[in-house]
Amino acid sequence: MTERQYLLLMTKIAFLNAVSLSLLAVQFIFPVVFVLFLFVLPTIHALTNAYHGRFMLLAGIMFIIMSVLLFGLEIGLWAIVYVLLGRVLSLTRIRSVPGFLRIGLISLTFVLVMLAMVVFLVWLANLPWAELRPFFELLGFASMESAIGIFIIGLYIWGIAVAFVNDRYFTKIQRYVR
Amino acid sequence: MEFQSYIPFYISRDSWLHRRPFVLKISWLLFYLVVILFFHEMLPLLFLILLLAFFLWRFSVMNRRQVYLTIAAGVLLLLAQFLSLAALLTSLITGLGKIVALMLLAGLFSTTTKPEDAYQLLSQSGRFRLGFLPVVFLFSVTLIIMPTIGYGLQRAIDAESIRQGRRIRFYMIGAWQTVLILLVVRAIRQAEMMAETLVNRGYSMAFGLVALAEPGSLKWELLWLIGGFIPGMLLVGLFR
């Protein structure tokens, strides 16, 4: 990699991180916009699209650290979700993975990351799992396990929509940039 | 839509905490981050929240959102402590208390710490400097560019509003899609122009930054570092 390419890559990463952080500032004010930003921010991360593993990792870590330091832990957790989805989108694009498999991988990443976030938040709040059981039965579910199963299916459907929109958005932006 | 900034960015004051070095503040931040995350009792959380709110007020960096959060968290934690609530509700309130404590802690750090202090410290890293240069470059350029992105976003929104002949509302997904594509493409083009300018002016990643910060008195800063850990250690000692 020449000096010019290296500088261009680093500057592009910095600018795209700045765009993402600016959008996170909006999420800091209106937290509910995460629903929309799930369709946008992973694409912005995928655009860093470094063909160099070290810089992809560095860009993601820098973004997460800056999100936590500027906006706090809640936004930092969302930053982790966006970075991971963006990484999977970027890697599947670099490796020329077929479209349907790409969507499947991104939506699977989405489900796993969102479940990990829920588990982390439950641990953070020190919620006892045994106390949650009657709560699900009160809502009309046969058991906690069936509620969790329905939740995962719902997440997967949401993940497919997120993956599809991010993939299309990525293609549109690449068309303007190239 | 206009975006008002409620972000706790650096607020310029000449307070005691503003003058402390970056290493001290980041060490306290990380220590209290761990204390808050691993603590599940309500009274120490309440004490920490009040302590953080006091420091935010004392150093004149508190905003309205932080005042409301402190009052709300304080009331909820007191109610949970002195009323016999269900275990689930108590745990939820403790979790909310932790989130408020983390927000106040991060706010206290970001409002009293200049972002440039971080990368000036890294530039003095001696033989580790070359490894840190990409980090320093990314950190500094991102922070410098961020305010211009905000203006760029507002201009893109205004341009789309004029094109559509009406104000963009939050439900106009198509309009937002156009605005965001515009923003990202413009950012990538600006990055290319900036990189070209840097190369043409002879900037090279092989050379480091010139250190601008003067190192302070190490002995006193070490005492302040240890002193800052004492409230957290007392809380852990008393309530564990």
GROMACS .gro file of N, CA and C in nm, chain B residues 71-149:
model
  237
  249ILE      N    1  -3.273   1.360   3.952
  249ILE     CA    2  -3.393   1.366   4.039
  249ILE      C    3  -3.474   1.238   4.022
  250ALA      N    4  -3.497   1.199   3.896
  250ALA     CA    5  -3.579   1.080   3.869
  250ALA      C    6  -3.515   0.955   3.928
  251ALA      N    7  -3.384   0.938   3.905
  251ALA     CA    8  -3.315   0.819   3.957
  251ALA      C    9  -3.314   0.821   4.109
  252GLY      N   10  -3.291   0.938   4.169
  252GLY     CA   11  -3.289   0.949   4.315
  252GLY      C   12  -3.421   0.910   4.378
  253VAL      N   13  -3.530   0.962   4.320
  253VAL     CA   14  -3.664   0.932   4.373
  253VAL      C   15  -3.693   0.782   4.361
  254LEU      N   16  -3.664   0.725   4.244
  254LEU     CA   17  -3.692   0.583   4.221
  254LEU      C   18  -3.611   0.494   4.315
  255LEU      N   19  -3.483   0.526   4.332
  255LEU     CA   20  -3.396   0.444   4.417
  255LEU      C   21  -3.440   0.453   4.564
  256LEU      N   22  -3.480   0.574   4.608
  256LEU     CA   23  -3.527   0.590   4.747
  256LEU      C   24  -3.656   0.511   4.770
  257LEU      N   25  -3.747   0.521   4.672
  257LEU     CA   26  -3.874   0.447   4.684
  257LEU      C   27  -3.847   0.297   4.690
  258ALA      N   28  -3.758   0.250   4.602
  258ALA     CA   29  -3.728   0.107   4.598
  258ALA      C   30  -3.661   0.060   4.726
  259GLN      N   31  -3.580   0.147   4.788
  259GLN     CA   32  -3.507   0.110   4.909
  259GLN      C   33  -3.601   0.100   5.029
  260PHE      N   34  -3.697   0.196   5.038
  260PHE     CA   35  -3.776   0.203   5.161
  260PHE      C   36  -3.917   0.147   5.150
  261LEU      N   37  -3.961   0.112   5.028
  261LEU     CA   38  -4.090   0.044   5.014
  261LEU      C   39  -4.061  -0.101   4.979
  262SER      N   40  -4.150  -0.191   5.019
  262SER     CA   41  -4.123  -0.331   4.984
  262SER      C   42  -4.187  -0.360   4.848
  263LEU      N   43  -4.102  -0.351   4.745
  263LEU     CA   44  -4.148  -0.375   4.608
  263LEU      C   45  -4.110  -0.516   4.566
  264ALA      N   46  -4.172  -0.563   4.459
  264ALA     CA   47  -4.138  -0.696   4.406
  264ALA      C   48  -3.992  -0.698   4.363
  265ALA      N   49  -3.931  -0.815   4.374
  265ALA     CA   50  -3.787  -0.828   4.341
  265ALA      C   51  -3.758  -0.785   4.197
  266LEU      N   52  -3.850  -0.817   4.105
  266LEU     CA   53  -3.832  -0.781   3.964
  266LEU      C   54  -3.825  -0.630   3.947
  267LEU      N   55  -3.918  -0.559   4.013
  267LEU     CA   56  -3.923  -0.413   4.003
  267LEU      C   57  -3.799  -0.350   4.064
  268THR      N   58  -3.756  -0.407   4.179
  268THR     CA   59  -3.635  -0.356   4.247
  268THR      C   60  -3.514  -0.369   4.155
  269SER      N   61  -3.504  -0.486   4.089
  269SER     CA   62  -3.391  -0.508   3.997
  269SER      C   63  -3.395  -0.412   3.880
  270LEU      N   64  -3.516  -0.387   3.827
  270LEU     CA   65  -3.529  -0.293   3.715
  270LEU      C   66  -3.484  -0.153   3.756
  271ILE      N   67  -3.527  -0.112   3.876
  271ILE     CA   68  -3.491   0.022   3.925
  271ILE      C   69  -3.339   0.031   3.945
  272THR      N   70  -3.278  -0.077   3.997
  272THR     CA   71  -3.132  -0.079   4.015
  272THR      C   72  -3.064  -0.065   3.879
  273GLY      N   73  -3.117  -0.138   3.780
  273GLY     CA   74  -3.060  -0.128   3.645
  273GLY      C   75  -3.070   0.013   3.589
  274LEU      N   76  -3.184   0.077   3.609
  274LEU     CA   77  -3.202   0.215   3.562
  274LEU      C   78  -3.105   0.307   3.634
  275GLY      N   79  -3.089   0.284   3.765
  275GLY     CA   80  -2.994   0.365   3.844
  275GLY      C   81  -2.853   0.353   3.789
  276LYS      N   82  -2.815   0.231   3.748
  276LYS     CA   83  -2.681   0.210   3.692
  276LYS      C   84  -2.664   0.287   3.561
  277ILE      N   85  -2.768   0.283   3.478
  277ILE     CA   86  -2.760   0.353   3.349
  277ILE      C   87  -2.745   0.503   3.372
  278VAL      N   88  -2.822   0.557   3.468
  278VAL     CA   89  -2.812   0.702   3.498
  278VAL      C   90  -2.672   0.734   3.551
  279ALA      N   91  -2.620   0.650   3.641
  279ALA     CA   92  -2.486   0.672   3.696
  279ALA      C   93  -2.382   0.672   3.583
  280LEU      N   94  -2.396   0.578   3.489
  280LEU     CA   95  -2.301   0.571   3.377
  280LEU      C   96  -2.311   0.694   3.289
  281MET      N   97  -2.433   0.743   3.267
  281MET     CA   98  -2.451   0.862   3.183
  281MET      C   99  -2.389   0.984   3.250
  282LEU      N  100  -2.409   0.998   3.381
  282LEU     CA  101  -2.352   1.113   3.453
  282LEU      C  102  -2.200   1.105   3.454
  283LEU      N  103  -2.146   0.982   3.472
  283LEU     CA  104  -2.000   0.963   3.474
  283LEU      C  105  -1.940   1.000   3.339
  284ALA      N  106  -2.001   0.947   3.231
  284ALA     CA  107  -1.950   0.977   3.096
  284ALA      C  108  -1.964   1.127   3.067
  285GLY      N  109  -2.074   1.187   3.113
  285GLY     CA  110  -2.095   1.332   3.094
  285GLY      C  111  -1.990   1.414   3.166
  286LEU      N  112  -1.957   1.374   3.290
  286LEU     CA  113  -1.856   1.447   3.369
  286LEU      C  114  -1.719   1.438   3.298
  287PHE      N  115  -1.688   1.322   3.243
  287PHE     CA  116  -1.561   1.304   3.172
  287PHE      C  117  -1.557   1.388   3.044
  288SER      N  118  -1.662   1.376   2.962
  288SER     CA  119  -1.656   1.440   2.830
  288SER      C  120  -1.666   1.592   2.840
  289THR      N  121  -1.735   1.645   2.942
  289THR     CA  122  -1.748   1.791   2.953
  289THR      C  123  -1.623   1.856   3.013
  290THR      N  124  -1.538   1.778   3.076
  290THR     CA  125  -1.418   1.835   3.139
  290THR      C  126  -1.289   1.793   3.071
  291THR      N  127  -1.299   1.718   2.962
  291THR     CA  128  -1.178   1.668   2.894
  291THR      C  129  -1.179   1.711   2.749
  292LYS      N  130  -1.073   1.782   2.710
  292LYS     CA  131  -1.060   1.820   2.569
  292LYS      C  132  -1.019   1.697   2.490
  293PRO      N  133  -1.086   1.668   2.379
  293PRO     CA  134  -1.048   1.551   2.299
  293PRO      C  135  -0.901   1.555   2.255
  294GLU      N  136  -0.848   1.675   2.230
  294GLU     CA  137  -0.709   1.686   2.183
  294GLU      C  138  -0.611   1.633   2.288
  295ASP      N  139  -0.650   1.639   2.418
  295ASP     CA  140  -0.559   1.592   2.523
  295ASP      C  141  -0.523   1.446   2.504
  296ALA      N  142  -0.618   1.367   2.452
  296ALA     CA  143  -0.595   1.224   2.432
  296ALA      C  144  -0.488   1.200   2.328
  297TYR      N  145  -0.499   1.268   2.213
  297TYR     CA  146  -0.401   1.235   2.109
  297TYR      C  147  -0.269   1.308   2.131
  298GLN      N  148  -0.267   1.416   2.209
  298GLN     CA  149  -0.139   1.477   2.244
  298GLN      C  150  -0.061   1.385   2.338
  299LEU      N  151  -0.134   1.315   2.424
  299LEU     CA  152  -0.069   1.218   2.513
  299LEU      C  153  -0.009   1.106   2.431
  300LEU      N  154  -0.086   1.057   2.333
  300LEU     CA  155  -0.036   0.947   2.250
  300LEU      C  156   0.085   0.990   2.170
  301SER      N  157   0.093   1.116   2.132
  301SER     CA  158   0.205   1.161   2.050
  301SER      C  159   0.335   1.161   2.130
  302GLN      N  160   0.327   1.155   2.264
  302GLN     CA  161   0.448   1.152   2.346
  302GLN      C  162   0.488   1.011   2.383
  303SER      N  163   0.433   0.912   2.313
  303SER     CA  164   0.451   0.773   2.355
  303SER      C  165   0.588   0.715   2.325
  304GLY      N  166   0.680   0.796   2.273
  304GLY     CA  167   0.817   0.746   2.252
  304GLY      C  168   0.822   0.636   2.149
  305ARG      N  169   0.881   0.524   2.184
  305ARG     CA  170   0.901   0.419   2.083
  305ARG      C  171   0.770   0.351   2.043
  306PHE      N  172   0.662   0.374   2.117
  306PHE     CA  173   0.534   0.316   2.078
  306PHE      C  174   0.458   0.410   1.983
  307ARG      N  175   0.519   0.524   1.952
  307ARG     CA  176   0.451   0.629   1.878
  307ARG      C  177   0.404   0.583   1.741
  308LEU      N  178   0.491   0.510   1.670
  308LEU     CA  179   0.458   0.469   1.534
  308LEU      C  180   0.334   0.380   1.533
  309GLY      N  181   0.323   0.292   1.635
  309GLY     CA  182   0.205   0.206   1.642
  309GLY      C  183   0.079   0.285   1.669
  310PHE      N  184   0.094   0.400   1.740
  310PHE     CA  185  -0.024   0.478   1.776
  310PHE      C  186  -0.064   0.578   1.668
  311LEU      N  187   0.024   0.602   1.570
  311LEU     CA  188  -0.005   0.708   1.473
  311LEU      C  189  -0.138   0.691   1.401
  312PRO      N  190  -0.176   0.571   1.353
  312PRO     CA  191  -0.309   0.559   1.290
  312PRO      C  192  -0.421   0.595   1.387
  313VAL      N  193  -0.406   0.555   1.515
  313VAL     CA  194  -0.508   0.586   1.616
  313VAL      C  195  -0.517   0.737   1.636
  314VAL      N  196  -0.401   0.800   1.651
  314VAL     CA  197  -0.396   0.945   1.673
  314VAL      C  198  -0.459   1.018   1.555
  315PHE      N  199  -0.422   0.976   1.433
  315PHE     CA  200  -0.474   1.041   1.312
  315PHE      C  201  -0.625   1.026   1.303
  316LEU      N  202  -0.674   0.902   1.323
  316LEU     CA  203  -0.819   0.877   1.315
  316LEU      C  204  -0.894   0.959   1.419
  317PHE      N  205  -0.847   0.957   1.541
  317PHE     CA  206  -0.912   1.025   1.652
  317PHE      C  207  -0.921   1.175   1.624
  318SER      N  208  -0.809   1.234   1.585
  318SER     CA  209  -0.805   1.380   1.567
  318SER      C  210  -0.889   1.422   1.447
  319VAL      N  211  -0.876   1.353   1.332
  319VAL     CA  212  -0.952   1.394   1.213
  319VAL      C  213  -1.102   1.374   1.236
  320THR      N  214  -1.142   1.264   1.300
  320THR     CA  215  -1.284   1.240   1.326
  320THR      C  216  -1.343   1.354   1.410
  321LEU      N  217  -1.274   1.392   1.517
  321LEU     CA  218  -1.327   1.495   1.606
  321LEU      C  219  -1.330   1.631   1.538
  322ILE      N  220  -1.230   1.658   1.453
  322ILE     CA  221  -1.227   1.788   1.384
  322ILE      C  222  -1.340   1.796   1.282
  323ILE      N  223  -1.366   1.684   1.214
  323ILE     CA  224  -1.464   1.682   1.105
  323ILE      C  225  -1.608   1.678   1.155
  324MET      N  226  -1.630   1.622   1.274
  324MET     CA  227  -1.767   1.600   1.325
  324MET      C  228  -1.859   1.722   1.318
  325PRO      N  229  -1.816   1.839   1.365
  325PRO     CA  230  -1.907   1.955   1.359
  325PRO      C  231  -1.946   1.990   1.215
  326THR      N  232  -1.854   1.972   1.120
  326THR     CA  233  -1.886   2.006   0.980
  326THR      C  234  -1.988   1.906   0.922
  327ILE      N  235  -1.986   1.782   0.971
  327ILE     CA  236  -2.083   1.683   0.924
  327ILE      C  237  -2.223   1.726   0.969
   0.00000   0.00000   0.00000
